[in-house]
Amino acid sequence: SAVISQKPSRDICQRGTSLTIQCQVDSQVTMMFWYRQQPGQSLTLIATANQGSEATYESGFVIDKFPISRPNLTFSTLTVSNMSPEDSSIYLCSVGGGGYGYTFGSGTRLTVV
Amino acid sequence: GENVEQHPSTLSVQEGDSAVIKCTYSDSASNYFPWYKQELGKRPQLIIDIRSNVGEKKDQRIAVTLNKTAKHFSLHITETQPEDSAVYFCAASNYAGNMLTFGGGTRLMVKP
């Protein structure tokens, strides 16, 4: 299965600022997924990122707040924009499907103060 | 879209006992059902998965059963050990590269 490097692992940010999270995969993958895990909660899909096209966002998530880039088949970024304390969560990227299991990056623990 | 419900939300068992976690899903097109274990501060780790053409799968102390007609699947852990204590998530996907939809999670506590 694919190995994903995600960074930063954690950050503390001021409200109103933005943070960009990066995920690098050790093999080419068609789809990458971005999840949010709020404290003590399950994982919620933010968006699906395909190379060469705009990301597909789930209900409740918008591009202006969570812009995503997918410049090639091994890399993606998620930006959390104009942050508020409610954005404090763990953000995870994931790849999978198409015949093998889904794997996750190590996560980014974001605290907004 | 898919909706996955998971029960119970917390489960406490004595070491050596069995633990069962149950999930139901709504989308009959789903055909891939993984289970993840998440320890505190760590990423979810796949522990077992099952595809819709199989009714049961076992890996040492862990087994998963699937009832496609009833749209539910279950995780069974036998001879539980303290290191099994974690949060467990079920999920569903149509396995064509689509995203996973997760259940709400079960916090399993194994008491020594």
Coordinates of N, CA and C in Angstrom, one line a residue:
Chain A
S1 N 0.8 -1.2 0.0 CA 0.0 0.0 0.0 C 0.9 1.2 0.0
A2 N 0.3 2.4 -0.4 CA 1.0 3.6 -0.5 C 1.5 4.1 0.9
V3 N 2.6 4.9 0.9 CA 3.1 5.5 2.1 C 2.9 7.0 1.9
I4 N 2.3 7.7 2.8 CA 2.0 9.1 2.7 C 2.8 9.9 3.8
S5 N 3.5 10.9 3.3 CA 4.2 11.8 4.2 C 3.3 13.1 4.3
Q6 N 2.9 13.5 5.5 CA 2.1 14.6 5.7 C 2.8 15.6 6.7
K7 N 2.7 16.9 6.3 CA 3.3 17.9 7.2 C 2.6 19.2 7.1
P8 N 2.6 20.1 8.1 CA 3.2 19.8 9.4 C 2.4 18.8 10.2
S9 N 3.1 18.3 11.3 CA 2.4 17.3 12.1 C 1.4 18.1 13.1
R10 N 1.8 19.3 13.4 CA 1.0 20.1 14.3 C 1.3 21.6 14.1
D11 N 0.4 22.4 14.4 CA 0.7 23.8 14.4 C -0.4 24.6 15.3
I12 N 0.1 25.7 15.8 CA -0.8 26.6 16.6 C -0.8 27.9 15.8
C13 N -2.0 28.3 15.4 CA -2.1 29.5 14.5 C -3.0 30.5 15.1
Q14 N -2.8 31.7 14.7 CA -3.7 32.8 15.2 C -4.9 32.9 14.3
R15 N -6.0 33.2 14.9 CA -7.2 33.3 14.1 C -7.1 34.4 13.0
G16 N -7.7 34.1 11.9 CA -7.6 35.0 10.8 C -6.5 34.7 9.8
T17 N -5.6 33.8 10.2 CA -4.5 33.4 9.3 C -4.9 32.1 8.6
S18 N -3.9 31.7 7.7 CA -4.1 30.5 6.9 C -3.0 29.5 7.1
L19 N -3.3 28.2 7.0 CA -2.3 27.2 7.1 C -2.4 26.2 5.9
T20 N -1.3 25.9 5.3 CA -1.3 25.0 4.2 C -0.7 23.6 4.7
I21 N -1.4 22.6 4.4 CA -1.0 21.2 4.8 C -0.6 20.5 3.5
Q22 N 0.5 19.8 3.6 CA 1.0 19.1 2.4 C 1.0 17.6 2.6
C23 N 0.7 16.9 1.5 CA 0.8 15.4 1.5 C 1.6 14.9 0.3
Q24 N 2.6 14.1 0.5 CA 3.4 13.5 -0.5 C 3.2 12.0 -0.5
V25 N 2.9 11.4 -1.6 CA 2.7 10.0 -1.7 C 3.8 9.3 -2.4
D26 N 4.2 8.1 -2.0 CA 5.4 7.5 -2.6 C 5.1 6.8 -4.0
S27 N 3.8 6.9 -4.4 CA 3.5 6.3 -5.7 C 2.4 7.2 -6.3
Q28 N 2.2 7.0 -7.6 CA 1.2 7.8 -8.3 C -0.2 7.3 -8.0
V29 N -1.1 8.2 -7.6 CA -2.5 7.8 -7.2 C -3.4 8.8 -8.0
T30 N -4.6 8.2 -8.4 CA -5.5 9.1 -9.1 C -6.2 10.0 -8.1
M31 N -6.7 9.5 -7.0 CA -7.5 10.3 -6.1 C -6.8 10.4 -4.8
M32 N -6.9 11.6 -4.2 CA -6.5 11.9 -2.8 C -7.7 12.5 -2.1
F33 N -7.8 12.1 -0.9 CA -8.9 12.6 -0.1 C -8.4 13.4 1.1
W34 N -9.2 14.4 1.5 CA -8.9 15.2 2.7 C -10.0 15.0 3.7
Y35 N -9.6 14.7 4.9 CA -10.6 14.5 6.0 C -10.3 15.4 7.1
R36 N -11.4 15.7 7.9 CA -11.2 16.5 9.1 C -11.8 15.6 10.2
Q37 N -11.0 15.6 11.3 CA -11.4 14.9 12.5 C -11.5 15.8 13.7
Q38 N -12.6 16.3 14.0 CA -12.8 17.2 15.2 C -12.6 16.4 16.5
P39 N -12.2 17.1 17.6 CA -11.9 16.4 18.8 C -12.9 15.4 19.2
G40 N -12.5 14.2 19.4 CA -13.4 13.1 19.9 C -14.4 12.6 18.9
Q41 N -14.3 13.1 17.6 CA -15.3 12.7 16.6 C -14.7 11.8 15.6
S42 N -15.6 11.4 14.7 CA -15.2 10.6 13.6 C -14.5 11.4 12.4
L43 N -14.2 10.7 11.4 CA -13.6 11.4 10.2 C -14.7 11.9 9.2
T44 N -14.6 13.1 8.8 CA -15.5 13.7 7.9 C -14.8 14.1 6.6
L45 N -15.3 13.7 5.5 CA -14.6 14.0 4.2 C -14.8 15.5 3.9
I46 N -13.7 16.2 3.6 CA -13.8 17.6 3.2 C -13.9 17.6 1.6
A47 N -13.0 16.9 1.0 CA -13.0 17.0 -0.5 C -12.2 15.9 -1.1
T48 N -12.4 15.6 -2.4 CA -11.7 14.6 -3.1 C -10.9 15.4 -4.2
A49 N -9.6 15.2 -4.2 CA -8.7 15.9 -5.1 C -8.2 15.0 -6.2
N50 N -8.5 15.4 -7.5 CA -8.1 14.7 -8.7 C -7.0 15.6 -9.4
Q51 N -6.0 14.9 -9.9 CA -5.0 15.7 -10.6 C -5.6 16.2 -11.9
G52 N -5.4 17.5 -12.2 CA -5.8 18.1 -13.4 C -7.2 18.6 -13.4
S53 N -7.9 18.5 -12.3 CA -9.3 19.1 -12.3 C -9.5 19.7 -10.9
E54 N -10.6 20.4 -10.8 CA -10.9 21.0 -9.5 C -11.3 19.9 -8.5
A55 N -11.1 20.2 -7.2 CA -11.5 19.3 -6.2 C -13.0 19.3 -6.1
T56 N -13.5 18.1 -5.6 CA -14.9 18.0 -5.4 C -15.2 18.1 -3.9
Y57 N -16.0 19.1 -3.5 CA -16.2 19.3 -2.0 C -17.5 18.7 -1.6
E58 N -17.4 18.2 -0.3 CA -18.6 17.7 0.3 C -19.5 18.8 0.9
S59 N -20.7 18.5 1.2 CA -21.6 19.4 1.7 C -21.1 20.0 3.0
G60 N -21.1 21.3 3.1 CA -20.6 22.0 4.3 C -19.2 22.5 4.2
F61 N -18.6 22.2 3.1 CA -17.2 22.6 2.9 C -17.1 23.3 1.5
V62 N -16.4 24.5 1.5 CA -16.4 25.3 0.3 C -14.9 25.6 0.0
I63 N -14.7 25.9 -1.3 CA -13.4 26.1 -1.9 C -12.7 27.3 -1.3
D64 N -13.5 28.3 -1.0 CA -12.9 29.6 -0.5 C -12.2 29.3 0.9
K65 N -12.8 28.4 1.7 CA -12.4 28.1 3.0 C -11.3 27.1 3.0
F66 N -11.4 26.1 2.1 CA -10.5 25.0 2.1 C -9.9 24.8 0.6
P67 N -9.2 25.7 0.1 CA -8.7 25.5 -1.2 C -7.7 24.3 -1.3
I68 N -7.7 23.6 -2.4 CA -6.9 22.4 -2.5 C -6.2 22.5 -3.8
S69 N -4.9 22.1 -3.8 CA -4.2 21.9 -5.0 C -3.8 20.5 -5.2
R70 N -3.7 20.1 -6.5 CA -3.2 18.7 -6.9 C -2.4 18.8 -8.1
P71 N -1.2 19.3 -8.0 CA -0.4 19.6 -9.2 C 0.1 18.4 -10.0
N72 N 0.2 17.2 -9.3 CA 0.6 16.0 -9.9 C 0.0 14.8 -9.2
L73 N 0.4 13.6 -9.6 CA -0.2 12.4 -9.1 C 0.4 11.9 -7.8
T74 N 1.3 12.7 -7.2 CA 1.9 12.2 -5.9 C 1.8 13.3 -4.8
F75 N 1.2 14.4 -5.1 CA 1.2 15.5 -4.2 C -0.1 16.3 -4.1
S76 N -0.4 16.8 -2.9 CA -1.6 17.6 -2.8 C -1.4 18.5 -1.6
T77 N -2.1 19.6 -1.6 CA -2.1 20.5 -0.4 C -3.5 20.9 -0.1
L78 N -3.8 21.1 1.2 CA -5.0 21.6 1.7 C -4.7 22.9 2.5
T79 N -5.4 24.0 2.2 CA -5.2 25.2 2.9 C -6.5 25.4 3.8
V80 N -6.3 25.7 5.0 CA -7.4 26.2 5.9 C -7.3 27.7 6.0
S81 N -8.2 28.4 5.5 CA -8.1 29.8 5.3 C -8.9 30.6 6.4
N82 N -8.5 31.8 6.7 CA -9.2 32.7 7.6 C -9.7 31.9 8.8
M83 N -8.7 31.3 9.5 CA -9.0 30.3 10.6 C -9.7 30.9 11.8
S84 N -10.6 30.2 12.4 CA -11.2 30.5 13.6 C -11.0 29.3 14.6
P85 N -11.3 29.5 15.9 CA -11.1 28.4 16.8 C -11.9 27.1 16.4
E86 N -13.0 27.3 15.7 CA -13.8 26.1 15.3 C -13.1 25.2 14.3
D87 N -12.0 25.8 13.7 CA -11.2 25.0 12.7 C -10.2 24.1 13.4
S88 N -10.1 24.2 14.7 CA -9.2 23.4 15.5 C -9.6 21.9 15.3
S89 N -8.8 21.1 14.7 CA -9.1 19.7 14.4 C -7.8 19.0 14.0
I90 N -8.0 17.7 13.7 CA -6.9 17.0 13.0 C -7.3 16.9 11.5
Y91 N -6.4 17.2 10.6 CA -6.7 17.1 9.2 C -5.8 15.9 8.7
L92 N -6.5 15.1 7.9 CA -5.8 13.9 7.4 C -6.0 13.8 5.9
C93 N -4.9 13.4 5.2 CA -5.1 13.1 3.8 C -5.1 11.6 3.7
S94 N -5.6 11.1 2.6 CA -5.8 9.6 2.4 C -5.7 9.3 0.9
V95 N -5.3 8.1 0.6 CA -5.3 7.6 -0.7 C -5.8 6.2 -0.7
G96 N -6.4 5.7 -1.8 CA -6.9 4.3 -1.7 C -7.9 4.1 -2.8
G97 N -8.5 2.9 -2.7 CA -9.4 2.4 -3.6 C -8.7 1.7 -4.8
G98 N -9.5 1.4 -5.8 CA -9.0 0.8 -7.0 C -8.2 -0.5 -6.8
G99 N -8.6 -1.3 -5.8 CA -8.0 -2.6 -5.7 C -7.1 -2.8 -4.4
Y100 N -6.9 -1.7 -3.7 CA -6.1 -1.8 -2.5 C -6.7 -1.0 -1.4
G101 N -6.3 -1.2 -0.2 CA -6.9 -0.5 0.9 C -6.5 1.0 1.0
Y102 N -7.3 1.7 1.7 CA -7.0 3.1 1.9 C -6.0 3.3 3.1
T103 N -5.1 4.2 2.9 CA -4.1 4.6 3.9 C -4.2 6.0 4.2
F104 N -3.7 6.4 5.4 CA -3.8 7.8 5.8 C -2.4 8.4 6.1
G105 N -2.3 9.7 5.9 CA -1.2 10.4 6.4 C -1.2 10.4 7.9
S106 N -0.1 10.9 8.5 CA 0.0 10.9 9.9 C -0.9 12.0 10.6
G107 N -1.5 12.9 9.8 CA -2.3 13.9 10.4 C -1.6 15.2 10.7
T108 N -2.4 16.3 10.7 CA -2.0 17.6 11.1 C -2.9 18.0 12.2
R109 N -2.4 18.2 13.4 CA -3.2 18.7 14.6 C -3.1 20.2 14.6
L110 N -4.2 20.8 14.3 CA -4.3 22.3 14.2 C -5.0 22.8 15.4
T111 N -4.4 23.8 16.0 CA -5.0 24.5 17.1 C -5.1 26.0 16.7
V112 N -6.2 26.6 16.7 CA -6.4 28.0 16.4 C -6.7 28.8 17.7
V113 N -5.9 29.8 17.9 CA -6.1 30.6 19.2 C -6.4 32.0 18.8
Chain B
G1 N -26.3 10.2 -0.5 CA -25.0 9.5 -0.3 C -25.1 8.5 0.8
E2 N -23.9 7.9 1.0 CA -23.8 6.8 2.0 C -23.9 7.3 3.4
N3 N -24.6 6.5 4.3 CA -24.6 6.9 5.7 C -24.3 5.6 6.5
V4 N -23.3 5.7 7.4 CA -22.9 4.6 8.2 C -23.1 4.9 9.7
E5 N -23.8 4.0 10.3 CA -24.1 4.1 11.8 C -23.4 3.0 12.5
Q6 N -22.8 3.3 13.6 CA -21.9 2.4 14.4 C -22.4 2.4 15.9
H7 N -22.4 1.1 16.4 CA -22.8 0.9 17.8 C -22.0 -0.2 18.4
P8 N -21.7 -0.1 19.7 CA -22.0 1.0 20.6 C -21.0 2.1 20.5
S9 N -21.2 3.3 21.1 CA -20.2 4.3 21.0 C -19.0 4.1 22.0
T10 N -19.3 3.4 23.1 CA -18.3 3.0 24.0 C -18.6 1.5 24.4
L11 N -17.5 0.8 24.7 CA -17.6 -0.6 25.0 C -16.5 -0.9 26.0
S12 N -16.8 -1.5 27.2 CA -15.9 -1.8 28.2 C -16.0 -3.3 28.4
V13 N -14.8 -4.0 28.3 CA -14.8 -5.5 28.4 C -13.7 -5.8 29.4
Q14 N -13.8 -7.0 29.9 CA -12.7 -7.5 30.8 C -11.7 -8.2 29.8
E15 N -10.4 -8.1 30.2 CA -9.4 -8.8 29.4 C -9.8 -10.3 29.2
G16 N -9.6 -10.8 28.0 CA -9.9 -12.2 27.7 C -11.3 -12.4 27.2
D17 N -12.2 -11.4 27.4 CA -13.6 -11.5 26.9 C -13.6 -11.1 25.4
S18 N -14.7 -11.3 24.8 CA -14.9 -10.9 23.4 C -15.6 -9.5 23.3
A19 N -15.3 -8.8 22.2 CA -15.9 -7.5 21.9 C -16.5 -7.6 20.5
V20 N -17.7 -7.0 20.4 CA -18.4 -7.0 19.1 C -18.9 -5.5 18.8
I21 N -18.6 -5.0 17.7 CA -19.0 -3.7 17.3 C -19.8 -3.8 16.0
K22 N -20.9 -3.1 15.9 CA -21.8 -3.3 14.8 C -22.0 -2.0 14.0
C23 N -22.1 -2.2 12.6 CA -22.3 -1.0 11.8 C -23.4 -1.4 10.8
T24 N -24.2 -0.4 10.4 CA -25.1 -0.5 9.3 C -24.8 0.6 8.3
Y25 N -25.2 0.3 7.0 CA -24.9 1.2 5.9 C -26.2 1.4 5.1
S26 N -26.3 2.4 4.4 CA -27.5 2.7 3.7 C -27.4 2.5 2.1
D27 N -26.3 2.6 1.6 CA -26.1 2.5 0.1 C -25.9 1.1 -0.4
S28 N -26.8 0.5 -1.1 CA -26.6 -0.9 -1.5 C -25.5 -1.0 -2.5
A29 N -25.0 0.1 -3.1 CA -23.9 0.1 -4.0 C -22.5 -0.1 -3.3
S30 N -22.5 0.1 -2.0 CA -21.2 -0.1 -1.3 C -20.8 -1.5 -1.3
N31 N -19.5 -1.7 -1.5 CA -19.1 -3.1 -1.7 C -17.7 -3.3 -1.0
Y32 N -17.3 -2.4 -0.2 CA -16.0 -2.5 0.5 C -16.2 -1.9 1.9
F33 N -15.8 -2.7 2.9 CA -16.1 -2.4 4.3 C -14.8 -2.6 5.2
P34 N -14.0 -1.6 5.4 CA -12.8 -1.7 6.2 C -13.1 -1.3 7.7
W35 N -12.3 -1.8 8.5 CA -12.3 -1.4 9.9 C -10.9 -0.8 10.3
Y36 N -11.0 0.3 11.0 CA -9.7 1.0 11.4 C -9.7 1.1 12.9
K37 N -8.4 1.0 13.4 CA -8.1 1.2 14.8 C -7.3 2.5 14.9
Q38 N -7.8 3.4 15.8 CA -7.1 4.6 16.0 C -6.7 4.8 17.5
E39 N -5.4 4.7 17.7 CA -4.9 5.0 19.1 C -4.7 6.5 19.3
L40 N -4.7 6.9 20.5 CA -4.6 8.3 20.8 C -3.5 9.0 20.2
G41 N -3.8 10.0 19.4 CA -2.8 10.8 18.8 C -2.2 10.2 17.5
K42 N -2.7 9.1 17.0 CA -2.2 8.5 15.9 C -3.2 8.4 14.7
R43 N -2.7 8.1 13.6 CA -3.6 8.0 12.4 C -4.4 6.7 12.5
P44 N -5.5 6.6 11.8 CA -6.3 5.4 11.7 C -5.4 4.3 11.0
Q45 N -5.5 3.1 11.5 CA -4.7 2.0 10.9 C -5.7 0.9 10.5
L46 N -5.6 0.5 9.3 CA -6.5 -0.6 8.8 C -6.2 -1.9 9.5
I47 N -7.2 -2.5 10.1 CA -7.0 -3.8 10.8 C -7.6 -5.0 10.1
I48 N -8.6 -4.8 9.4 CA -9.3 -5.8 8.6 C -10.3 -5.2 7.6
D49 N -10.5 -5.8 6.5 CA -11.5 -5.3 5.6 C -12.2 -6.5 4.9
I50 N -13.4 -6.2 4.4 CA -14.2 -7.3 3.7 C -14.8 -6.7 2.5
R51 N -14.9 -7.5 1.5 CA -15.6 -7.1 0.2 C -16.9 -7.8 0.1
S52 N -17.8 -7.2 -0.7 CA -19.2 -7.7 -0.6 C -19.4 -9.1 -1.2
N53 N -18.4 -9.7 -1.8 CA -18.6 -11.0 -2.3 C -18.2 -12.1 -1.3
V54 N -17.9 -11.6 -0.1 CA -17.5 -12.5 1.0 C -18.4 -12.2 2.2
G55 N -18.7 -13.3 3.0 CA -19.6 -13.1 4.1 C -18.9 -13.0 5.4
E56 N -17.6 -13.5 5.5 CA -16.9 -13.5 6.7 C -15.4 -13.5 6.4
K57 N -14.6 -12.9 7.2 CA -13.1 -12.9 7.0 C -12.5 -12.9 8.4
K58 N -11.5 -13.6 8.6 CA -10.9 -13.7 9.9 C -9.4 -13.6 9.8
D59 N -8.8 -12.9 10.8 CA -7.3 -12.7 10.9 C -6.9 -12.8 12.3
Q60 N -6.5 -14.0 12.7 CA -6.1 -14.2 14.1 C -7.3 -14.0 15.1
R61 N -7.2 -13.0 15.9 CA -8.2 -12.7 16.9 C -9.3 -11.8 16.4
I62 N -9.2 -11.3 15.2 CA -10.2 -10.4 14.6 C -10.9 -11.0 13.5
A63 N -12.2 -10.8 13.5 CA -13.1 -11.3 12.4 C -14.1 -10.2 12.0
V64 N -14.5 -10.2 10.8 CA -15.5 -9.3 10.3 C -16.6 -10.2 9.6
T65 N -17.9 -9.9 9.8 CA -19.0 -10.5 9.1 C -19.8 -9.5 8.4
L66 N -20.3 -9.9 7.3 CA -21.1 -9.0 6.4 C -22.4 -9.6 6.0
N67 N -23.5 -8.9 6.2 CA -24.8 -9.3 5.8 C -25.3 -8.3 4.8
K68 N -25.1 -8.6 3.5 CA -25.5 -7.6 2.5 C -27.0 -7.3 2.4
T69 N -27.8 -8.4 2.7 CA -29.2 -8.2 2.6 C -29.7 -7.2 3.7
A70 N -29.2 -7.4 4.9 CA -29.6 -6.5 6.0 C -28.7 -5.2 6.0
K71 N -27.7 -5.1 5.2 CA -26.8 -4.0 5.1 C -26.2 -3.7 6.5
H72 N -25.6 -4.8 7.1 CA -24.9 -4.5 8.3 C -23.6 -5.4 8.3
F73 N -22.6 -5.0 9.0 CA -21.4 -5.7 9.2 C -20.9 -5.5 10.6
S74 N -20.1 -6.4 11.1 CA -19.7 -6.4 12.5 C -18.2 -6.8 12.6
L75 N -17.6 -6.2 13.6 CA -16.2 -6.6 14.0 C -16.2 -7.4 15.3
H76 N -15.5 -8.5 15.2 CA -15.5 -9.4 16.4 C -14.0 -9.5 16.8
I77 N -13.7 -9.2 18.1 CA -12.4 -9.3 18.6 C -12.5 -10.3 19.8
T78 N -11.8 -11.4 19.6 CA -11.8 -12.4 20.7 C -10.5 -12.3 21.6
E79 N -10.6 -12.9 22.8 CA -9.5 -12.9 23.7 C -8.9 -11.5 23.8
T80 N -9.7 -10.5 24.1 CA -9.2 -9.1 24.1 C -8.0 -8.9 25.1
Q81 N -7.2 -8.0 24.7 CA -6.0 -7.7 25.5 C -6.0 -6.1 25.8
P82 N -5.3 -5.7 26.8 CA -5.3 -4.2 27.1 C -4.8 -3.4 25.9
E83 N -3.9 -4.0 25.1 CA -3.5 -3.2 23.9 C -4.5 -3.1 22.8
D84 N -5.6 -3.8 22.9 CA -6.7 -3.6 22.0 C -7.5 -2.3 22.3
S85 N -7.3 -1.7 23.4 CA -8.0 -0.5 23.8 C -7.6 0.6 22.8
A86 N -8.7 1.2 22.2 CA -8.5 2.2 21.2 C -9.9 2.6 20.7
V87 N -9.9 3.5 19.7 CA -11.2 3.8 19.0 C -11.2 3.1 17.7
Y88 N -12.3 2.4 17.5 CA -12.5 1.6 16.2 C -13.5 2.3 15.4
F89 N -13.2 2.4 14.1 CA -14.1 3.0 13.1 C -14.4 2.0 12.0
C90 N -15.7 1.8 11.7 CA -16.1 1.1 10.5 C -16.2 2.1 9.4
A91 N -16.2 1.6 8.1 CA -16.4 2.5 7.0 C -16.9 1.7 5.8
A92 N -17.4 2.5 4.8 CA -18.0 1.8 3.6 C -17.6 2.7 2.4
S93 N -17.5 1.9 1.3 CA -17.1 2.6 0.0 C -17.6 1.7 -1.1
N94 N -17.7 2.3 -2.3 CA -18.0 1.4 -3.4 C -16.7 0.9 -4.1
Y95 N -15.6 1.2 -3.5 CA -14.3 0.6 -3.8 C -13.8 0.9 -5.2
A96 N -14.5 1.8 -5.9 CA -14.0 2.2 -7.3 C -13.2 3.4 -7.2
G97 N -12.6 3.6 -6.1 CA -11.8 4.8 -5.9 C -12.5 5.9 -5.2
N98 N -13.8 5.6 -4.8 CA -14.5 6.6 -4.1 C -14.1 6.7 -2.7
M99 N -14.5 7.8 -2.0 CA -14.1 8.0 -0.6 C -14.8 7.0 0.3
L100 N -14.2 6.9 1.5 CA -14.8 6.2 2.6 C -15.7 7.0 3.3
T101 N -16.8 6.4 3.7 CA -17.8 7.1 4.7 C -17.6 6.3 6.0
F102 N -17.4 7.1 7.1 CA -17.0 6.5 8.3 C -18.2 6.4 9.3
G103 N -18.3 5.4 10.1 CA -19.2 5.4 11.3 C -18.7 6.3 12.3
G104 N -19.5 6.5 13.4 CA -19.1 7.4 14.4 C -18.0 7.0 15.4
G105 N -17.6 5.8 15.3 CA -16.5 5.3 16.2 C -17.0 4.6 17.4
T106 N -16.2 3.7 17.9 CA -16.5 3.0 19.2 C -15.2 3.0 20.0
R107 N -15.3 3.6 21.2 CA -14.2 3.6 22.1 C -14.2 2.3 22.9
L108 N -13.2 1.4 22.7 CA -13.1 0.1 23.3 C -12.1 0.2 24.5
M109 N -12.5 -0.2 25.6 CA -11.7 -0.2 26.8 C -11.6 -1.6 27.3
V110 N -10.4 -2.2 27.4 CA -10.2 -3.5 27.9 C -9.5 -3.4 29.2
K111 N -10.2 -3.9 30.2 CA -9.8 -3.8 31.6 C -9.0 -5.0 32.0
P112 N -7.8 -4.8 32.5 CA -6.9 -5.9 32.9 C -7.5 -6.6 34.1

